[in-house]
PDB file of C-alpha atoms in Angstrom:
ATOM      1  CA  MET G  27     -29.389 -11.181   4.060  1.00  0.00           C
ATOM      2  CA  THR G  28     -26.774 -11.912   6.731  1.00  0.00           C
ATOM      3  CA  LYS G  29     -26.173  -8.199   7.176  1.00  0.00           C
ATOM      4  CA  GLY G  30     -29.894  -7.597   7.788  1.00  0.00           C
ATOM      5  CA  ILE G  31     -30.040 -10.413  10.324  1.00  0.00           C
ATOM      6  CA  ALA G  32     -26.926  -9.129  12.113  1.00  0.00           C
ATOM      7  CA  VAL G  33     -28.230  -5.562  12.291  1.00  0.00           C
ATOM      8  CA  THR G  34     -31.668  -6.731  13.454  1.00  0.00           C
ATOM      9  CA  ALA G  35     -30.404  -9.201  16.078  1.00  0.00           C
ATOM     10  CA  THR G  36     -27.874  -6.745  17.471  1.00  0.00           C
ATOM     11  CA  GLY G  37     -30.428  -3.928  17.410  1.00  0.00           C
ATOM     12  CA  LEU G  38     -32.925  -6.028  19.353  1.00  0.00           C
ATOM     13  CA  LEU G  39     -30.246  -6.986  21.865  1.00  0.00           C
ATOM     14  CA  THR G  40     -29.209  -3.358  22.274  1.00  0.00           C
ATOM     15  CA  GLY G  41     -32.828  -2.268  22.643  1.00  0.00           C
ATOM     16  CA  ALA G  42     -33.515  -4.848  25.332  1.00  0.00           C
ATOM     17  CA  PHE G  43     -30.373  -3.922  27.264  1.00  0.00           C
ATOM     18  CA  ALA G  44     -31.069  -0.203  26.867  1.00  0.00           C
ATOM     19  CA  TYR G  45     -34.655  -0.597  28.098  1.00  0.00           C
ATOM     20  CA  GLY G  46     -33.347  -2.356  31.178  1.00  0.00           C
ATOM     21  CA  ALA G  47     -30.605   0.211  31.762  1.00  0.00           C
ATOM     22  CA  VAL G  48     -32.800   3.275  31.221  1.00  0.00           C
ATOM     23  CA  ASN G  49     -36.130   2.106  32.680  1.00  0.00           C
ATOM     24  CA  LEU G  50     -35.802  -0.933  34.922  1.00  0.00           C
ATOM     25  CA  ALA G  51     -32.487  -0.357  36.686  1.00  0.00           C
ATOM     26  CA  PRO G  52     -33.319   3.151  37.962  1.00  0.00           C
ATOM     27  CA  THR G  53     -36.782   1.988  39.023  1.00  0.00           C
ATOM     28  CA  PHE G  54     -35.245  -0.832  41.066  1.00  0.00           C
ATOM     29  CA  TRP G  55     -33.550   1.800  43.247  1.00  0.00           C
ATOM     30  CA  GLU G  56     -36.869   3.555  43.970  1.00  0.00           C
ATOM     31  CA  VAL G  57     -38.826   0.605  45.360  1.00  0.00           C
ATOM     32  CA  PRO G  58     -38.389  -1.206  48.680  1.00  0.00           C
ATOM     33  CA  MET G  59     -35.600  -3.823  48.689  1.00  0.00           C
ATOM     34  CA  GLU G  60     -38.050  -6.736  49.112  1.00  0.00           C
ATOM     35  CA  THR G  61     -40.004  -5.580  46.041  1.00  0.00           C
ATOM     36  CA  ARG G  62     -36.842  -5.153  44.031  1.00  0.00           C
ATOM     37  CA  LEU G  63     -35.495  -8.574  44.904  1.00  0.00           C
ATOM     38  CA  SER G  64     -38.727 -10.473  44.237  1.00  0.00           C
ATOM     39  CA  PHE G  65     -39.353  -8.614  40.963  1.00  0.00           C
ATOM     40  CA  HIS G  66     -35.750  -9.052  39.825  1.00  0.00           C
ATOM     41  CA  ALA G  67     -35.861 -12.798  40.578  1.00  0.00           C
ATOM     42  CA  GLU G  68     -39.145 -13.217  38.676  1.00  0.00           C
ATOM     43  CA  LEU G  69     -37.948 -11.104  35.761  1.00  0.00           C
ATOM     44  CA  MET G  70     -34.853 -13.273  35.343  1.00  0.00           C
ATOM     45  CA  LYS G  71     -36.982 -16.397  34.838  1.00  0.00           C
ATOM     46  CA  MET G  72     -38.213 -15.049  31.500  1.00  0.00           C
ATOM     47  CA  ASN G  73     -35.336 -12.707  30.783  1.00  0.00           C
ATOM     48  CA  SER G  74     -32.628 -15.365  30.917  1.00  0.00           C
ATOM     49  CA  PRO G  75     -33.723 -17.510  27.942  1.00  0.00           C
ATOM     50  CA  VAL G  76     -34.808 -14.496  25.887  1.00  0.00           C
ATOM     51  CA  MET G  77     -31.560 -12.596  26.380  1.00  0.00           C
ATOM     52  CA  LEU G  78     -29.434 -15.699  25.870  1.00  0.00           C
ATOM     53  CA  THR G  79     -31.168 -16.236  22.528  1.00  0.00           C
ATOM     54  CA  ALA G  80     -30.741 -12.572  21.561  1.00  0.00           C
ATOM     55  CA  MET G  81     -27.045 -12.603  22.473  1.00  0.00           C
ATOM     56  CA  GLY G  82     -26.488 -15.873  20.609  1.00  0.00           C
ATOM     57  CA  ALA G  83     -28.215 -14.540  17.497  1.00  0.00           C
ATOM     58  CA  ALA G  84     -26.221 -11.286  17.635  1.00  0.00           C
ATOM     59  CA  VAL G  85     -22.881 -13.057  18.043  1.00  0.00           C
ATOM     60  CA  ALA G  86     -23.628 -15.743  15.425  1.00  0.00           C
ATOM     61  CA  SER G  87     -24.941 -13.332  12.789  1.00  0.00           C
ATOM     62  CA  SER G  88     -22.067 -10.884  13.326  1.00  0.00           C
ATOM     63  CA  LEU G  89     -19.589 -13.749  13.017  1.00  0.00           C
ATOM     64  CA  ALA G  90     -21.311 -14.993   9.849  1.00  0.00           C
ATOM     65  CA  LEU G  91     -21.064 -11.490   8.406  1.00  0.00           C
ATOM     66  CA  THR G  92     -17.375 -11.386   9.321  1.00  0.00           C
ATOM     67  CA  LEU G  93     -16.795 -14.608   7.397  1.00  0.00           C
ATOM     68  CA  GLN G  94     -18.748 -13.400   4.356  1.00  0.00           C
ATOM     69  CA  THR G  95     -17.219  -9.953   3.936  1.00  0.00           C
ATOM     70  CA  ARG G  96     -13.859  -8.404   3.143  1.00  0.00           C
ATOM     71  CA  ASP G  97     -11.839  -5.294   3.818  1.00  0.00           C
ATOM     72  CA  ARG G  98     -13.570  -2.520   5.783  1.00  0.00           C
ATOM     73  CA  GLU G  99     -16.815  -4.458   6.171  1.00  0.00           C
ATOM     74  CA  ARG G 100     -14.930  -7.399   7.640  1.00  0.00           C
ATOM     75  CA  LEU G 101     -13.182  -5.134  10.155  1.00  0.00           C
ATOM     76  CA  LEU G 102     -16.483  -3.600  11.241  1.00  0.00           C
ATOM     77  CA  ALA G 103     -18.192  -6.993  11.447  1.00  0.00           C
ATOM     78  CA  THR G 104     -15.242  -8.394  13.415  1.00  0.00           C
ATOM     79  CA  GLY G 105     -15.541  -5.496  15.842  1.00  0.00           C
ATOM     80  CA  ALA G 106     -19.267  -6.153  16.186  1.00  0.00           C
ATOM     81  CA  THR G 107     -18.601  -9.855  16.799  1.00  0.00           C
ATOM     82  CA  LEU G 108     -16.075  -9.067  19.525  1.00  0.00           C
ATOM     83  CA  LEU G 109     -18.383  -6.519  21.135  1.00  0.00           C
ATOM     84  CA  THR G 110     -21.446  -8.792  21.130  1.00  0.00           C
ATOM     85  CA  GLY G 111     -19.215 -11.537  22.491  1.00  0.00           C
ATOM     86  CA  ALA G 112     -18.128  -9.121  25.224  1.00  0.00           C
ATOM     87  CA  SER G 113     -21.799  -8.465  26.048  1.00  0.00           C
ATOM     88  CA  PHE G 114     -22.280 -12.203  26.452  1.00  0.00           C
ATOM     89  CA  LEU G 115     -19.182 -12.617  28.640  1.00  0.00           C
ATOM     90  CA  ILE G 116     -20.079  -9.634  30.831  1.00  0.00           C
ATOM     91  CA  THR G 117     -23.559 -11.059  31.278  1.00  0.00           C
ATOM     92  CA  ARG G 118     -22.395 -14.608  31.920  1.00  0.00           C
ATOM     93  CA  PHE G 119     -19.616 -13.795  34.366  1.00  0.00           C
ATOM     94  CA  GLY G 120     -20.897 -10.496  35.780  1.00  0.00           C
ATOM     95  CA  ASN G 121     -24.689 -10.306  35.879  1.00  0.00           C
ATOM     96  CA  VAL G 122     -25.662 -13.985  35.997  1.00  0.00           C
ATOM     97  CA  PRO G 123     -23.808 -14.846  39.233  1.00  0.00           C
ATOM     98  CA  ILE G 124     -25.364 -11.812  40.909  1.00  0.00           C
ATOM     99  CA  ASN G 125     -28.790 -12.809  39.556  1.00  0.00           C
ATOM    100  CA  ALA G 126     -28.348 -16.192  41.243  1.00  0.00           C
ATOM    101  CA  ARG G 127     -27.613 -14.455  44.533  1.00  0.00           C
ATOM    102  CA  ILE G 128     -30.626 -12.165  44.129  1.00  0.00           C
ATOM    103  CA  LYS G 129     -32.822 -15.205  43.580  1.00  0.00           C
ATOM    104  CA  VAL G 130     -31.700 -16.559  46.966  1.00  0.00           C
ATOM    105  CA  TRP G 131     -32.094 -13.174  48.655  1.00  0.00           C
ATOM    106  CA  ALA G 132     -35.678 -12.933  47.373  1.00  0.00           C
ATOM    107  CA  THR G 133     -36.615 -16.014  49.419  1.00  0.00           C
ATOM    108  CA  THR G 134     -34.381 -15.290  52.429  1.00  0.00           C
ATOM    109  CA  SER G 135     -32.866 -11.879  53.113  1.00  0.00           C
ATOM    110  CA  ALA G 136     -30.261  -9.642  51.539  1.00  0.00           C
ATOM    111  CA  PRO G 137     -26.779  -9.575  53.095  1.00  0.00           C
ATOM    112  CA  ALA G 138     -25.257  -6.442  54.610  1.00  0.00           C
ATOM    113  CA  ASP G 139     -23.283  -5.718  51.404  1.00  0.00           C
ATOM    114  CA  ALA G 140     -26.306  -6.136  49.110  1.00  0.00           C
ATOM    115  CA  ILE G 141     -26.296  -2.496  47.984  1.00  0.00           C
ATOM    116  CA  GLU G 142     -22.645  -2.762  46.920  1.00  0.00           C
ATOM    117  CA  ILE G 143     -23.395  -5.975  45.015  1.00  0.00           C
ATOM    118  CA  LEU G 144     -26.425  -4.403  43.330  1.00  0.00           C
ATOM    119  CA  HIS G 145     -24.291  -1.427  42.270  1.00  0.00           C
ATOM    120  CA  ARG G 146     -21.866  -3.927  40.728  1.00  0.00           C
ATOM    121  CA  TRP G 147     -24.804  -5.515  38.860  1.00  0.00           C
ATOM    122  CA  ASP G 148     -25.697  -2.050  37.513  1.00  0.00           C
ATOM    123  CA  LEU G 149     -22.102  -1.499  36.392  1.00  0.00           C
ATOM    124  CA  PHE G 150     -22.088  -4.797  34.490  1.00  0.00           C
ATOM    125  CA  ASN G 151     -25.479  -3.900  33.016  1.00  0.00           C
ATOM    126  CA  ARG G 152     -24.170  -0.549  31.733  1.00  0.00           C
ATOM    127  CA  MET G 153     -21.052  -2.228  30.346  1.00  0.00           C
ATOM    128  CA  ARG G 154     -22.974  -4.873  28.395  1.00  0.00           C
ATOM    129  CA  THR G 155     -25.403  -2.237  27.140  1.00  0.00           C
ATOM    130  CA  GLY G 156     -22.478  -0.127  25.917  1.00  0.00           C
ATOM    131  CA  THR G 157     -20.782  -3.020  24.137  1.00  0.00           C
ATOM    132  CA  ALA G 158     -24.054  -4.048  22.476  1.00  0.00           C
ATOM    133  CA  LEU G 159     -24.696  -0.454  21.383  1.00  0.00           C
ATOM    134  CA  ALA G 160     -21.186  -0.107  19.960  1.00  0.00           C
ATOM    135  CA  ALA G 161     -21.648  -3.379  18.019  1.00  0.00           C
ATOM    136  CA  PHE G 162     -24.977  -2.162  16.674  1.00  0.00           C
ATOM    137  CA  VAL G 163     -23.419   1.127  15.520  1.00  0.00           C
ATOM    138  CA  LEU G 164     -20.633  -0.756  13.704  1.00  0.00           C
ATOM    139  CA  LEU G 165     -23.174  -2.930  11.898  1.00  0.00           C
ATOM    140  CA  VAL G 166     -25.339   0.049  10.970  1.00  0.00           C
ATOM    141  CA  ILE G 167     -22.252   1.770   9.545  1.00  0.00           C
ATOM    142  CA  THR G 168     -21.554  -1.375   7.527  1.00  0.00           C
ATOM    143  CA  ALA G 169     -25.117  -1.450   6.214  1.00  0.00           C
ATOM    144  CA  VAL G 170     -25.277   2.255   5.408  1.00  0.00           C
ATOM    145  CA  ALA G 171     -21.834   2.364   3.805  1.00  0.00           C
ATOM    146  CA  GLN G 172     -22.834  -0.488   1.508  1.00  0.00           C
ATOM    147  CA  LEU G 173     -26.032   1.329   0.501  1.00  0.00           C
ATOM    148  CA  ASP G 174     -24.167   4.595  -0.093  1.00  0.00           C
ATOM    149  CA  SER G 175     -21.599   3.009  -2.393  1.00  0.00           C
ATOM    150  CA  ARG G 176     -24.356   1.382  -4.470  1.00  0.00           C
ATOM    151  CA  GLN G 177     -26.357   4.596  -4.828  1.00  0.00           C
ATOM    152  CA  ARG G 178     -23.535   6.878  -5.946  1.00  0.00           C
ATOM    153  CA  PRO G 179     -23.528   7.390  -9.702  1.00  0.00           C
ATOM    154  CA  VAL G 180     -20.303   6.554 -11.422  1.00  0.00           C
ATOM    155  CA  PRO G 181     -18.888   9.809 -12.796  1.00  0.00           C
ATOM    156  CA  ALA G 182     -18.167   9.990 -16.506  1.00  0.00           C
ATOM    157  CA  PRO G 183     -14.528  10.270 -17.438  1.00  0.00           C
ATOM    158  CA  SER G 184     -13.613  13.939 -17.516  1.00  0.00           C
ATOM    159  CA  GLU G 185     -12.099  15.625 -20.495  1.00  0.00           C
ATOM    160  CA  PRO G 186      -8.869  17.550 -20.248  1.00  0.00           C
ATOM    161  CA  ASP G 187      -9.288  21.164 -19.139  1.00  0.00           C
ATOM    162  CA  ASP G 188      -8.181  22.530 -22.530  1.00  0.00           C
ATOM    163  CA  ALA G 189     -10.935  20.657 -24.360  1.00  0.00           C
ATOM    164  CA  ARG G 190     -13.616  22.069 -22.013  1.00  0.00           C
ATOM    165  CA  ARG G 191     -12.237  25.602 -22.310  1.00  0.00           C
ATOM    166  CA  ASP G 192     -12.228  25.384 -26.116  1.00  0.00           C
ATOM    167  CA  GLU G 193     -15.837  24.140 -26.060  1.00  0.00           C
ATOM    168  CA  VAL G 194     -16.955  27.020 -23.814  1.00  0.00           C
ATOM    169  CA  GLU G 195     -15.138  29.654 -25.926  1.00  0.00           C
ATOM    170  CA  ALA G 196     -16.639  28.404 -29.213  1.00  0.00           C
TER     171      ALA G 196
END
């Protein structure tokens, strides 16, 4: 059950980040700066609690899976925990401070270096999307590997070659 929760939470997180990176971020560059800033500020009002919850669920479920597994699964789950944690840290210390600045710019005006700052926001966004995706892939590998090992039939003990050859010749 923990594995399913970890895969689902991390998949949802990755999907949300990927949607933003593939659809929203490029669109932001195509609209006037005032539109971008006001939309970005409004989006963050809803996005912040939703993404915080998604990141928390991904980190917590990956950590729980790490504590419940052993060997290869534990290594993969540990990697996923570290990567989802990295997504959180990148967001908290990279994107969030810039979001706070954007919120101010939306009601005042953007500074002269706004474009540079917005490019930095995009970089952080791509980084957190990449770390979330990598975590998701590790958890999917864990889930699939577990299914594969359960579905493989256990081979019957083989007879010595001489016994098989005698049986064929008879």
